[in-house]
Amino acid sequence: MIPTLFGIMLVTFIVTQFVPGGPVERMVAELERQSGGEASSGTSVYRGNVGLDQQRLEELERLYGFDQPPVARFITMMGNYLRFDFGESYYYQRKVVDLVISRMPVSMSLGLWTFLIVYGVCIPLGIAKAVRDGSRFDVFTSTIILVGYAIPGFVLGITLIVLFGGGSFWSVFPLRGLVSDTWSELGFFAKIADYAWHMVLPIVSSAVGSLAVMTMLTKNSFLEEVTKQYVTTARAKGLSERKVLFKHVFRNAIIPIITGFPGYFLASFFTGSLLIETIFSLEGMGLLAYQSVLNRDYPVVLGTLYFFSIIGLVGRLLSDLSYVAVDPRISFSRVDF
C-alpha cells in the first residue's frame, strides 16, 4: 500500500508540473485583467500591456510555494500529508479539510443510499433469477436491468427531470439541493420527508446503472455453485431445495459479492458523480474535483487524491481480509508450491 500510494502521488505531482496555466499564471492574468479594468474606469494608470515586474512575480511564486525546486516541494508536500495537513485552497481560500467536509454530505447521501439500494435489490433479485433461470421472469428482469445499464446515468437524470421535475410533464420532485430552503424550520419527520423527496431523482439516476453488474454476478455465482458435486450429494440425501439453496449454496455463492462489500462501502461515503451533481445542482465531491482541476487548485487536487487513495487502498485490504473471513480455504499464512 505504501509504495502504491507514493507512486500515485508522485505521478500526479509530476503531471501537474507540466500542465499550463498554473496558479501563478492564473493570478498574473487576473492581476493584469484588473489593471486593464482600472485603466478603463479612469481610476488608475493602465499597465496591462507591461505585465507584472519580476519582484511581483517572485512574490507570487513565494506565496504559492513555487520558489522551491520541484523535488523540495514534493518532499514538503508528502511530509505535510503524512500529518493530514492538506494546506489551503488557492481558489476557495479555505482549508482543504474544511472544504472537503462541507461537500461530503452530498457525496455521502448519493453514495450510501446507492450502495444500500444496489446490494438490497441485486442480491435477492440475483438469487431469484438463478432459481428461475430461463423462465419468463428471468428474461424479463434481465431485459429491464440491461436496458438500465445501457442508459448513462446523466441521460437518465435528464429524462427524469423532464418527466417528473417540471420540465415538460409533471412537477413532482425538486431540482436542486439536498433539502429545501425552509428545512431548518421543519419538524423532525418533515425534515426526513423533505430530504428523501430531494434525493429520489439523483439516487435513481445513480443506482440504476449499477444494478445489472451486481445482479448478474449474483445470478451467475449461484448457477455455478448449483452444478457442483456437493449440491448433488445434498439433494441425494433428501434435503429440500430451499435447504440446499440457503444452507449450502448460499454461503459459497455469496463469497464474490461479500468480498467486494468493504471497498464498495467505504467508497460510497467519499465518491461523487460529476454529471449527476451538475444536473441536480448538488455541490459534492465530484463537482469539487472537476472545478479544482479546471482552476489548477493543486492543494485540493492533490490533497483529496491522497486521502481518497488511502481510502481505496484500505478498501482493497479489507476485501482481501474478507476472503479469509468468509472462505476457510484461503490463508495468507500458508504458501503452497
Short mmCIF file of N, CA and C in Angstrom, two decimals, residues 13 15-31 57 60-61 64-66 73 90-91 292-299 301:
data_model
loop_
_atom_site.label_atom_id
_atom_site.label_comp_id
_atom_site.label_asym_id
_atom_site.label_seq_id
_atom_site.Cartn_x
_atom_site.Cartn_y
_atom_site.Cartn_z
N PHE A 13 1.84 14.47 -9.12
CA PHE A 13 2.61 15.68 -8.90
C PHE A 13 3.42 16.04 -10.15
N VAL A 15 2.72 15.26 -13.24
CA VAL A 15 1.80 15.71 -14.29
C VAL A 15 1.41 17.17 -14.07
N THR A 16 1.18 17.55 -12.83
CA THR A 16 0.76 18.93 -12.55
C THR A 16 1.86 19.94 -12.89
N GLN A 17 3.11 19.48 -12.90
CA GLN A 17 4.20 20.41 -13.22
C GLN A 17 4.23 20.79 -14.69
N PHE A 18 3.60 19.97 -15.54
CA PHE A 18 3.64 20.23 -16.98
C PHE A 18 2.33 20.78 -17.52
N VAL A 19 1.34 20.91 -16.64
CA VAL A 19 0.05 21.45 -17.08
C VAL A 19 0.16 22.97 -17.17
N PRO A 20 -0.14 23.56 -18.34
CA PRO A 20 -0.06 25.02 -18.45
C PRO A 20 -1.15 25.71 -17.66
N GLY A 21 -0.93 26.98 -17.37
CA GLY A 21 -1.93 27.77 -16.68
C GLY A 21 -2.05 27.45 -15.21
N GLY A 22 -0.89 27.33 -14.52
CA GLY A 22 -0.88 27.04 -13.10
C GLY A 22 -1.38 28.21 -12.27
N PRO A 23 -1.37 28.07 -10.94
CA PRO A 23 -1.92 29.13 -10.09
C PRO A 23 -1.19 30.46 -10.24
N VAL A 24 0.13 30.44 -10.43
CA VAL A 24 0.86 31.69 -10.60
C VAL A 24 0.44 32.38 -11.89
N GLU A 25 0.37 31.61 -12.98
CA GLU A 25 -0.02 32.19 -14.27
C GLU A 25 -1.45 32.74 -14.21
N ARG A 26 -2.33 32.01 -13.53
CA ARG A 26 -3.71 32.47 -13.44
C ARG A 26 -3.81 33.76 -12.61
N MET A 27 -3.02 33.85 -11.54
CA MET A 27 -3.03 35.06 -10.73
C MET A 27 -2.45 36.24 -11.51
N VAL A 28 -1.40 35.99 -12.28
CA VAL A 28 -0.82 37.05 -13.11
C VAL A 28 -1.86 37.56 -14.11
N ALA A 29 -2.55 36.63 -14.77
CA ALA A 29 -3.58 37.03 -15.73
C ALA A 29 -4.70 37.81 -15.05
N GLU A 30 -5.07 37.41 -13.84
CA GLU A 30 -6.13 38.10 -13.12
C GLU A 30 -5.69 39.51 -12.74
N LEU A 31 -4.44 39.66 -12.26
CA LEU A 31 -3.95 40.98 -11.88
C LEU A 31 -3.84 41.90 -13.09
N LEU A 57 6.36 38.97 -9.49
CA LEU A 57 6.29 37.56 -9.87
C LEU A 57 6.94 36.66 -8.82
N LEU A 60 4.63 36.25 -5.90
CA LEU A 60 3.56 35.29 -6.18
C LEU A 60 4.08 33.86 -6.12
N GLU A 61 5.26 33.62 -6.67
CA GLU A 61 5.83 32.27 -6.62
C GLU A 61 6.11 31.85 -5.17
N TYR A 64 2.73 30.91 -3.40
CA TYR A 64 2.21 29.59 -3.74
C TYR A 64 3.24 28.48 -3.56
N GLY A 65 4.42 28.82 -3.07
CA GLY A 65 5.43 27.80 -2.82
C GLY A 65 6.22 27.36 -4.03
N PHE A 66 6.11 28.09 -5.14
CA PHE A 66 6.80 27.69 -6.36
C PHE A 66 8.21 28.28 -6.45
N ARG A 73 9.57 20.69 -3.09
CA ARG A 73 8.13 20.89 -2.89
C ARG A 73 7.41 19.56 -2.69
N TYR A 90 -6.16 27.33 -3.19
CA TYR A 90 -5.80 28.56 -3.90
C TYR A 90 -7.05 29.32 -4.34
N TYR A 91 -8.06 28.56 -4.76
CA TYR A 91 -9.23 29.17 -5.39
C TYR A 91 -10.30 29.58 -4.38
N SER A 292 -11.70 21.98 -9.25
CA SER A 292 -10.32 22.15 -8.77
C SER A 292 -9.33 21.90 -9.89
N VAL A 293 -9.60 20.93 -10.73
CA VAL A 293 -8.72 20.67 -11.88
C VAL A 293 -8.76 21.84 -12.85
N LEU A 294 -9.96 22.36 -13.14
CA LEU A 294 -10.08 23.49 -14.06
C LEU A 294 -9.37 24.73 -13.54
N ASN A 295 -9.44 24.95 -12.23
CA ASN A 295 -8.86 26.15 -11.63
C ASN A 295 -7.41 25.95 -11.18
N ARG A 296 -6.84 24.78 -11.51
CA ARG A 296 -5.46 24.46 -11.12
C ARG A 296 -5.28 24.63 -9.61
N ASP A 297 -6.28 24.18 -8.87
CA ASP A 297 -6.25 24.29 -7.41
C ASP A 297 -5.52 23.05 -6.87
N TYR A 298 -4.18 23.08 -6.95
CA TYR A 298 -3.38 21.90 -6.64
C TYR A 298 -3.55 21.38 -5.21
N PRO A 299 -3.66 22.21 -4.20
CA PRO A 299 -3.87 21.65 -2.85
C PRO A 299 -5.13 20.80 -2.74
N VAL A 301 -6.67 19.27 -5.39
CA VAL A 301 -6.50 18.11 -6.26
C VAL A 301 -5.63 17.06 -5.59
#
